[in-house]
Amino acid sequence: MKTAEDAKELAHAMVGIGNATGRKTMAIISDMSQPLGFAIGNALEVKEAIETLQGNGPEDLTELCLVLGSQMVVVGGKAETLEEARAMLEEVIANGEALKVMKQFIENQGGNPAIVDDVSLLPQAKYVNEVPSEKEGYISFMEADEIGTAAMVLGAGRATKESEIDLAVGIVLNKKVGDFVRKRRIDCHYLFEHRRTRRMHEDDI
């Protein structure tokens, strides 16, 4: 949704549908004007998810997980209040139980749970290119749609339903909105598989 009003309308509609079917339903309106966390790309985001469950994830991603997770715990009847639910989630992150459950999820779906302990087992891109800042100043906004398109161009998403996704490629940001950037310092880096991709789309990145 491009506006808060549209987001509220959709949230009310979805909660209404859920409640009408006999399901206790909650909704959260969250900020999607910039990428969540720092990673954009399949393996890169899995790595960031593991870091988050280790207690070392980006602040915004960690907070959204705790907010959404707290609602799920309350809706599921495991806690009476959101505060109680959040404390439960923080505890399982701190004691490592959350990571154990992630390993179980991966194994039950036929994946390799060892990646949780060794993220180098995730798909790795052949090349990494750094993108320096052209100017100095504070980041006032990000074009989230364009960043997503750039990641798709690298192969992290599909342009059509026939497109093949490259699990290794993507973009990793170093800054968020509100951060200060010095000229010629690295804003982000992108990971790609073919040098041809770099030549074709470096301007877009």
Coordinates of N, CA and C in Angstrom, one line a residue:
M1 N 0.8 -1.2 0.0 CA 0.0 0.0 0.0 C 0.9 1.3 0.0
K2 N 0.5 2.2 -0.8 CA 1.3 3.4 -0.9 C 0.9 4.5 0.1
T3 N -0.2 4.4 0.7 CA -0.6 5.4 1.7 C -1.1 4.7 3.0
A4 N -1.0 5.5 4.1 CA -1.5 4.9 5.4 C -2.9 4.6 5.4
E5 N -3.7 5.5 4.7 CA -5.2 5.2 4.6 C -5.5 3.9 3.9
D6 N -4.8 3.7 2.8 CA -5.0 2.4 2.1 C -4.6 1.2 2.9
A7 N -3.5 1.4 3.7 CA -3.0 0.3 4.5 C -4.1 0.0 5.6
K8 N -4.6 1.0 6.2 CA -5.6 0.8 7.3 C -6.9 0.2 6.7
E9 N -7.3 0.6 5.5 CA -8.4 0.0 4.9 C -8.2 -1.5 4.6
L10 N -7.0 -1.9 4.1 CA -6.7 -3.3 3.9 C -6.7 -4.1 5.2
A11 N -6.0 -3.5 6.2 CA -5.9 -4.1 7.5 C -7.3 -4.4 8.1
H12 N -8.2 -3.5 8.1 CA -9.5 -3.7 8.6 C -10.3 -4.8 7.8
A13 N -10.1 -4.8 6.5 CA -10.7 -5.8 5.6 C -10.2 -7.2 6.0
M14 N -8.9 -7.3 6.1 CA -8.3 -8.6 6.4 C -8.7 -9.1 7.8
V15 N -8.7 -8.2 8.8 CA -9.1 -8.6 10.1 C -10.6 -9.0 10.1
G16 N -11.4 -8.3 9.4 CA -12.8 -8.6 9.3 C -13.0 -10.0 8.7
I17 N -12.3 -10.3 7.6 CA -12.4 -11.6 7.0 C -12.0 -12.7 7.9
G18 N -10.9 -12.5 8.6 CA -10.4 -13.6 9.6 C -11.4 -13.8 10.7
N19 N -11.9 -12.7 11.3 CA -12.9 -12.8 12.4 C -14.2 -13.4 12.0
A20 N -14.6 -13.1 10.7 CA -15.8 -13.7 10.2 C -15.8 -15.2 10.0
T21 N -14.6 -15.7 9.8 CA -14.4 -17.2 9.7 C -14.2 -17.9 11.0
G22 N -14.3 -17.1 12.1 CA -14.1 -17.7 13.4 C -12.7 -17.7 13.9
R23 N -11.8 -17.0 13.2 CA -10.4 -16.9 13.6 C -10.1 -15.6 14.3
K24 N -9.5 -15.7 15.5 CA -9.1 -14.4 16.2 C -8.0 -13.8 15.3
T25 N -8.2 -12.6 14.9 CA -7.2 -12.0 13.9 C -6.8 -10.6 14.3
M26 N -5.5 -10.4 14.1 CA -4.9 -9.1 14.4 C -4.1 -8.6 13.2
A27 N -3.8 -7.3 13.1 CA -3.1 -6.8 12.0 C -2.1 -5.7 12.5
I28 N -1.0 -5.6 11.8 CA 0.0 -4.6 12.1 C 0.3 -3.9 10.8
I29 N 0.3 -2.5 10.8 CA 0.7 -1.7 9.7 C 2.2 -1.3 9.9
S30 N 3.1 -1.8 9.1 CA 4.5 -1.6 9.2 C 5.1 -0.7 8.1
D31 N 6.2 -0.2 8.3 CA 6.8 0.7 7.4 C 7.6 -0.1 6.3
M32 N 7.2 0.1 5.0 CA 7.9 -0.6 3.9 C 8.5 0.4 3.0
S33 N 8.8 1.6 3.5 CA 9.4 2.6 2.6 C 10.8 2.4 2.4
Q34 N 11.4 1.5 3.1 CA 12.8 1.1 2.9 C 12.9 -0.4 3.2
P35 N 13.9 -1.1 2.6 CA 14.1 -2.5 2.8 C 14.1 -2.9 4.3
L36 N 13.5 -4.0 4.7 CA 13.6 -4.4 6.1 C 14.9 -5.1 6.3
G37 N 15.6 -4.7 7.3 CA 17.0 -5.2 7.5 C 17.9 -4.6 6.5
F38 N 19.0 -5.3 6.2 CA 20.0 -4.8 5.3 C 20.1 -5.6 4.0
A39 N 19.6 -6.9 4.1 CA 19.8 -7.8 2.9 C 18.6 -7.9 2.0
I40 N 18.9 -7.9 0.7 CA 17.8 -8.2 -0.3 C 18.3 -9.3 -1.2
G41 N 17.7 -10.4 -1.1 CA 18.1 -11.6 -1.8 C 17.9 -12.9 -1.0
N42 N 17.8 -14.0 -1.6 CA 17.3 -15.2 -0.9 C 18.2 -15.7 0.1
A43 N 19.4 -16.1 -0.2 CA 20.4 -16.6 0.7 C 20.8 -15.5 1.7
L44 N 20.9 -14.3 1.2 CA 21.3 -13.2 2.1 C 20.3 -13.0 3.2
E45 N 19.0 -13.1 2.8 CA 18.0 -12.9 3.8 C 17.9 -14.0 4.8
V46 N 18.2 -15.2 4.3 CA 18.2 -16.4 5.2 C 19.3 -16.2 6.3
K47 N 20.5 -15.7 5.8 CA 21.6 -15.5 6.7 C 21.2 -14.4 7.7
E48 N 20.5 -13.4 7.3 CA 20.1 -12.3 8.2 C 19.0 -12.8 9.2
A49 N 18.2 -13.7 8.8 CA 17.2 -14.3 9.7 C 17.9 -15.1 10.7
I50 N 18.9 -15.9 10.4 CA 19.7 -16.6 11.3 C 20.3 -15.7 12.3
E51 N 20.9 -14.6 11.9 CA 21.6 -13.7 12.8 C 20.6 -13.1 13.7
T52 N 19.3 -12.8 13.2 CA 18.3 -12.3 14.1 C 17.9 -13.2 15.2
L53 N 17.8 -14.5 14.9 CA 17.4 -15.5 15.9 C 18.6 -15.8 16.8
Q54 N 19.8 -15.3 16.4 CA 21.0 -15.4 17.3 C 21.0 -14.2 18.2
G55 N 20.1 -13.2 18.0 CA 20.1 -12.0 18.8 C 21.0 -10.9 18.2
N56 N 21.5 -11.1 17.0 CA 22.4 -10.1 16.4 C 21.8 -9.5 15.1
G57 N 20.5 -9.6 14.9 CA 19.9 -9.1 13.7 C 19.8 -7.6 13.7
P58 N 19.4 -7.0 12.5 CA 19.2 -5.6 12.4 C 18.1 -5.1 13.3
E59 N 18.1 -3.9 13.8 CA 17.2 -3.5 14.8 C 15.8 -3.5 14.3
D60 N 15.5 -3.0 13.0 CA 14.2 -2.9 12.5 C 13.6 -4.3 12.3
L61 N 14.4 -5.2 11.8 CA 13.9 -6.6 11.5 C 13.6 -7.3 12.8
T62 N 14.5 -7.2 13.8 CA 14.3 -7.8 15.1 C 13.0 -7.2 15.7
E63 N 12.8 -5.9 15.7 CA 11.6 -5.3 16.3 C 10.3 -5.8 15.6
L64 N 10.3 -5.9 14.3 CA 9.1 -6.4 13.6 C 8.8 -7.8 13.9
C65 N 9.9 -8.6 14.0 CA 9.7 -10.0 14.4 C 9.0 -10.2 15.8
L66 N 9.5 -9.3 16.7 CA 9.0 -9.4 18.1 C 7.5 -8.9 18.1
V67 N 7.2 -7.8 17.3 CA 5.9 -7.3 17.3 C 4.9 -8.3 16.7
L68 N 5.2 -8.8 15.5 CA 4.4 -9.8 14.9 C 4.3 -11.1 15.7
G69 N 5.4 -11.5 16.1 CA 5.5 -12.8 16.9 C 4.6 -12.7 18.2
S70 N 4.7 -11.5 18.8 CA 3.9 -11.3 20.1 C 2.4 -11.5 19.8
Q71 N 2.0 -10.9 18.7 CA 0.6 -11.0 18.3 C 0.2 -12.5 18.0
M72 N 1.1 -13.2 17.4 CA 0.8 -14.6 17.1 C 0.7 -15.5 18.3
V73 N 1.6 -15.1 19.3 CA 1.5 -15.9 20.6 C 0.2 -15.6 21.3
V74 N -0.2 -14.4 21.3 CA -1.5 -14.0 22.0 C -2.7 -14.6 21.2
V75 N -2.7 -14.5 19.9 CA -3.8 -15.1 19.1 C -3.8 -16.6 19.3
G76 N -2.6 -17.2 19.5 CA -2.6 -18.7 19.7 C -2.9 -19.1 21.1
G77 N -3.1 -18.2 21.9 CA -3.6 -18.5 23.3 C -2.4 -18.9 24.2
K78 N -1.2 -18.6 23.9 CA -0.1 -19.0 24.7 C 0.3 -17.8 25.7
A79 N -0.3 -16.7 25.5 CA 0.0 -15.6 26.5 C -1.3 -14.7 26.5
E80 N -1.4 -14.0 27.6 CA -2.6 -13.2 27.8 C -2.4 -11.8 27.3
T81 N -1.2 -11.3 27.3 CA -0.9 -9.9 26.9 C 0.3 -9.9 25.9
L82 N 0.3 -8.8 25.1 CA 1.5 -8.7 24.2 C 2.8 -8.5 24.9
E83 N 2.8 -7.9 26.1 CA 4.0 -7.8 26.9 C 4.5 -9.1 27.3
E84 N 3.6 -10.0 27.8 CA 4.0 -11.3 28.2 C 4.5 -12.1 27.0
A85 N 3.9 -12.0 25.9 CA 4.3 -12.7 24.7 C 5.7 -12.3 24.3
R86 N 5.9 -11.0 24.3 CA 7.2 -10.5 23.8 C 8.3 -11.0 24.7
A87 N 8.1 -11.0 26.0 CA 9.1 -11.5 27.0 C 9.4 -13.0 26.7
M88 N 8.4 -13.8 26.3 CA 8.6 -15.2 25.9 C 9.5 -15.3 24.7
L89 N 9.2 -14.5 23.7 CA 10.0 -14.5 22.5 C 11.5 -14.1 22.8
E90 N 11.6 -13.0 23.5 CA 13.0 -12.6 23.8 C 13.8 -13.7 24.6
E91 N 13.0 -14.4 25.4 CA 13.7 -15.5 26.2 C 14.2 -16.6 25.3
V92 N 13.3 -17.0 24.3 CA 13.7 -18.2 23.4 C 14.8 -17.8 22.4
I93 N 14.9 -16.5 22.1 CA 16.1 -16.0 21.3 C 17.3 -16.0 22.2
A94 N 17.2 -15.6 23.4 CA 18.4 -15.5 24.3 C 18.9 -16.9 24.6
N95 N 18.0 -17.9 24.8 CA 18.5 -19.2 25.3 C 18.8 -20.2 24.1
G96 N 18.6 -19.7 22.9 CA 18.9 -20.6 21.7 C 17.8 -21.5 21.2
E97 N 16.6 -21.5 21.9 CA 15.5 -22.3 21.5 C 15.0 -21.9 20.2
A98 N 15.0 -20.6 19.9 CA 14.5 -20.2 18.6 C 15.3 -20.8 17.4
L99 N 16.6 -20.8 17.6 CA 17.5 -21.4 16.5 C 17.2 -22.9 16.4
K100 N 16.9 -23.6 17.5 CA 16.7 -25.0 17.4 C 15.4 -25.3 16.6
V101 N 14.4 -24.4 16.8 CA 13.1 -24.6 16.0 C 13.4 -24.3 14.6
M102 N 14.2 -23.3 14.3 CA 14.5 -23.0 12.8 C 15.2 -24.2 12.2
K103 N 16.1 -24.9 12.9 CA 16.7 -26.1 12.4 C 15.7 -27.2 12.1
Q104 N 14.7 -27.3 13.0 CA 13.6 -28.3 12.8 C 12.8 -27.9 11.5
F105 N 12.5 -26.7 11.4 CA 11.7 -26.2 10.2 C 12.5 -26.6 8.9
I106 N 13.7 -26.3 8.9 CA 14.5 -26.6 7.7 C 14.6 -28.1 7.4
E107 N 14.9 -28.8 8.5 CA 15.0 -30.3 8.3 C 13.7 -30.9 7.8
N108 N 12.6 -30.4 8.4 CA 11.2 -31.0 8.1 C 10.9 -30.7 6.6
Q109 N 11.5 -29.7 6.0 CA 11.2 -29.3 4.6 C 12.3 -29.9 3.7
G110 N 13.1 -30.7 4.2 CA 14.1 -31.4 3.3 C 15.4 -30.6 3.1
G111 N 15.6 -29.5 3.9 CA 16.8 -28.7 3.8 C 17.9 -29.2 4.7
N112 N 19.0 -28.5 4.7 CA 20.2 -28.8 5.5 C 20.2 -27.9 6.7
P113 N 19.9 -28.5 7.9 CA 19.8 -27.6 9.1 C 21.2 -27.1 9.5
A114 N 22.3 -27.7 9.0 CA 23.6 -27.3 9.3 C 23.9 -25.8 8.9
I115 N 23.1 -25.3 8.0 CA 23.4 -23.9 7.6 C 23.2 -22.9 8.8
V116 N 22.4 -23.3 9.8 CA 22.1 -22.4 10.9 C 23.4 -22.2 11.7
D117 N 24.3 -23.2 11.7 CA 25.5 -23.1 12.5 C 26.7 -22.7 11.5
D118 N 26.5 -22.8 10.2 CA 27.6 -22.5 9.3 C 26.9 -21.9 8.0
V119 N 26.8 -20.5 8.1 CA 26.1 -19.9 7.0 C 26.9 -19.9 5.7
S120 N 28.1 -20.3 5.7 CA 28.9 -20.4 4.5 C 28.4 -21.6 3.6
L121 N 27.5 -22.4 4.2 CA 26.9 -23.5 3.4 C 25.8 -23.0 2.5
L122 N 25.3 -21.8 2.7 CA 24.3 -21.2 1.9 C 24.9 -20.9 0.5
P123 N 24.1 -20.8 -0.5 CA 24.6 -20.4 -1.9 C 25.4 -19.2 -1.8
Q124 N 26.6 -19.2 -2.5 CA 27.5 -18.0 -2.5 C 27.6 -17.5 -3.9
A125 N 27.5 -16.2 -4.1 CA 27.7 -15.5 -5.4 C 29.2 -15.5 -5.7
K126 N 29.5 -15.5 -7.0 CA 30.9 -15.5 -7.4 C 31.6 -14.2 -7.3
Y127 N 30.8 -13.1 -7.5 CA 31.4 -11.8 -7.5 C 30.7 -10.8 -6.5
V128 N 31.4 -9.9 -5.9 CA 30.9 -8.9 -5.1 C 31.4 -7.5 -5.5
N129 N 30.5 -6.6 -5.7 CA 31.0 -5.2 -6.1 C 30.5 -4.2 -5.1
E130 N 31.3 -3.3 -4.7 CA 31.0 -2.2 -3.8 C 30.5 -1.0 -4.5
V131 N 29.5 -0.3 -3.9 CA 28.9 0.9 -4.5 C 29.2 2.1 -3.5
P132 N 30.1 3.0 -3.9 CA 30.5 4.1 -3.0 C 29.4 5.2 -3.2
S133 N 29.3 6.0 -2.1 CA 28.4 7.2 -2.1 C 29.0 8.3 -3.0
E134 N 28.1 8.9 -3.8 CA 28.5 10.0 -4.7 C 28.5 11.3 -3.9
K135 N 27.7 11.4 -2.8 CA 27.6 12.6 -2.1 C 27.7 12.4 -0.6
E136 N 27.9 13.5 0.2 CA 27.9 13.4 1.6 C 26.7 14.0 2.2
G137 N 26.1 13.3 3.2 CA 24.9 13.9 3.9 C 24.1 12.8 4.5
Y138 N 22.9 13.1 5.0 CA 22.0 12.2 5.6 C 21.1 11.6 4.6
I139 N 20.8 10.3 4.8 CA 19.8 9.6 3.9 C 18.4 10.0 4.4
S140 N 17.7 10.7 3.5 CA 16.3 11.2 3.9 C 15.2 10.2 3.5
F141 N 15.5 9.4 2.4 CA 14.5 8.4 2.0 C 15.2 7.4 1.1
M142 N 14.5 6.3 0.8 CA 15.0 5.2 -0.1 C 13.9 4.9 -1.1
E143 N 14.3 4.6 -2.3 CA 13.3 4.1 -3.3 C 13.3 2.6 -3.2
A144 N 12.4 2.1 -2.3 CA 12.4 0.7 -2.0 C 12.0 -0.1 -3.3
D145 N 11.1 0.4 -4.1 CA 10.7 -0.3 -5.3 C 11.9 -0.5 -6.2
E146 N 12.7 0.6 -6.4 CA 13.8 0.5 -7.3 C 14.9 -0.4 -6.8
I147 N 15.1 -0.4 -5.4 CA 16.1 -1.4 -4.9 C 15.6 -2.8 -5.1
G148 N 14.3 -3.0 -5.0 CA 13.8 -4.4 -5.3 C 13.9 -4.7 -6.7
T149 N 13.7 -3.8 -7.6 CA 13.9 -4.0 -9.1 C 15.4 -4.3 -9.4
A150 N 16.3 -3.6 -8.7 CA 17.7 -3.9 -9.0 C 18.1 -5.3 -8.5
A151 N 17.5 -5.7 -7.4 CA 17.8 -7.1 -6.9 C 17.2 -8.1 -7.9
M152 N 16.1 -7.8 -8.5 CA 15.4 -8.7 -9.4 C 16.3 -8.8 -10.7
V153 N 16.8 -7.7 -11.1 CA 17.7 -7.7 -12.3 C 18.9 -8.5 -12.1
L154 N 19.5 -8.6 -10.9 CA 20.6 -9.4 -10.6 C 20.3 -10.9 -10.6
G155 N 18.9 -11.2 -10.5 CA 18.5 -12.6 -10.5 C 17.9 -13.0 -9.2
A156 N 17.7 -12.1 -8.2 CA 17.2 -12.5 -6.9 C 15.6 -12.6 -7.0
G157 N 15.0 -12.1 -8.0 CA 13.5 -12.2 -8.1 C 13.2 -12.6 -9.6
R158 N 11.9 -12.7 -9.8 CA 11.4 -13.1 -11.1 C 10.8 -11.9 -11.9
A159 N 11.2 -11.7 -13.1 CA 10.6 -10.7 -14.0 C 9.3 -11.3 -14.6
T160 N 9.4 -12.6 -14.9 CA 8.2 -13.3 -15.4 C 8.1 -14.6 -14.6
K161 N 7.0 -15.3 -14.8 CA 6.9 -16.6 -14.1 C 7.9 -17.6 -14.6
E162 N 8.4 -17.4 -15.8 CA 9.4 -18.4 -16.3 C 10.8 -18.1 -15.8
S163 N 11.0 -16.9 -15.2 CA 12.4 -16.5 -14.8 C 12.9 -17.5 -13.7
E164 N 14.2 -17.7 -13.8 CA 14.8 -18.6 -12.8 C 15.4 -17.7 -11.7
I165 N 15.2 -18.0 -10.4 CA 15.8 -17.3 -9.3 C 17.2 -17.8 -9.0
D166 N 18.1 -16.9 -8.8 CA 19.5 -17.2 -8.4 C 19.5 -17.0 -6.9
L167 N 19.6 -18.0 -6.1 CA 19.5 -17.9 -4.7 C 20.7 -17.2 -4.0
A168 N 21.8 -17.1 -4.7 CA 23.0 -16.5 -4.1 C 23.1 -15.0 -4.3
V169 N 22.5 -14.4 -5.3 CA 22.7 -13.0 -5.6 C 21.8 -12.1 -4.8
G170 N 22.1 -10.8 -4.8 CA 21.3 -9.8 -4.2 C 22.1 -8.5 -3.8
I171 N 21.6 -7.8 -2.9 CA 22.1 -6.5 -2.5 C 22.2 -6.5 -0.9
V172 N 23.3 -6.0 -0.4 CA 23.4 -5.7 1.1 C 23.7 -4.3 1.3
L173 N 22.7 -3.6 2.0 CA 22.9 -2.2 2.3 C 23.8 -2.0 3.5
N174 N 24.4 -0.9 3.6 CA 25.2 -0.6 4.8 C 24.6 0.5 5.6
K175 N 23.6 1.2 5.1 CA 23.0 2.3 5.8 C 21.4 2.2 5.7
K176 N 20.8 3.0 6.6 CA 19.3 3.1 6.7 C 18.9 4.6 6.6
V177 N 17.7 4.8 6.4 CA 17.2 6.2 6.4 C 17.5 6.9 7.8
G178 N 18.1 8.1 7.7 CA 18.5 8.8 8.8 C 20.0 8.7 9.1
D179 N 20.6 7.7 8.5 CA 22.1 7.6 8.7 C 22.9 8.6 7.9
F180 N 24.1 8.9 8.4 CA 25.0 9.8 7.7 C 25.9 9.1 6.8
V181 N 26.1 9.6 5.6 CA 27.0 8.9 4.6 C 28.1 9.9 4.2
R182 N 29.3 9.4 4.2 CA 30.4 10.2 3.8 C 30.7 9.9 2.3
K183 N 31.1 10.9 1.6 CA 31.4 10.8 0.1 C 32.5 9.7 -0.1
R184 N 32.2 8.9 -1.0 CA 33.1 7.8 -1.4 C 33.2 6.6 -0.4
R185 N 32.4 6.7 0.6 CA 32.3 5.6 1.5 C 31.3 4.6 0.9
I186 N 31.4 3.3 1.3 CA 30.6 2.3 0.7 C 29.1 2.3 1.3
D187 N 28.2 2.6 0.4 CA 26.8 2.6 0.7 C 26.2 1.2 0.8
C188 N 26.6 0.4 -0.1 CA 26.1 -1.0 -0.2 C 27.0 -1.8 -1.1
H189 N 26.8 -3.1 -1.1 CA 27.5 -3.9 -2.1 C 26.5 -4.9 -2.7
Y190 N 26.7 -5.3 -3.9 CA 25.8 -6.3 -4.6 C 26.6 -7.5 -5.0
L191 N 25.9 -8.6 -5.0 CA 26.5 -9.9 -5.3 C 25.9 -10.5 -6.5
F192 N 26.7 -11.0 -7.4 CA 26.2 -11.4 -8.7 C 27.0 -12.6 -9.2
E193 N 26.5 -13.3 -10.2 CA 27.1 -14.5 -10.7 C 27.8 -14.4 -12.0
H194 N 27.5 -13.4 -12.8 CA 28.1 -13.3 -14.2 C 28.6 -11.9 -14.4
R195 N 29.8 -11.8 -14.9 CA 30.3 -10.4 -15.1 C 29.5 -9.7 -16.1
R196 N 28.8 -10.4 -17.0 CA 27.9 -9.8 -18.0 C 26.8 -9.0 -17.2
T197 N 26.3 -9.6 -16.1 CA 25.3 -8.9 -15.3 C 25.8 -7.6 -14.8
R198 N 27.0 -7.5 -14.4 CA 27.6 -6.3 -13.9 C 27.6 -5.2 -15.0
R199 N 28.1 -5.6 -16.2 CA 28.2 -4.7 -17.3 C 26.8 -4.1 -17.7
M200 N 25.8 -5.0 -17.7 CA 24.5 -4.7 -18.2 C 23.8 -3.8 -17.3
H201 N 24.0 -3.9 -16.0 CA 23.1 -3.3 -15.0 C 23.8 -2.5 -13.9
E202 N 25.0 -2.2 -14.1 CA 25.7 -1.5 -13.0 C 25.1 -0.1 -12.8
D203 N 24.7 0.6 -13.9 CA 24.1 1.9 -13.7 C 22.8 1.8 -12.9
D204 N 22.0 0.7 -13.1 CA 20.8 0.6 -12.3 C 21.1 0.4 -10.9
I205 N 22.1 -0.4 -10.5 CA 22.5 -0.6 -9.1 C 22.9 0.7 -8.5

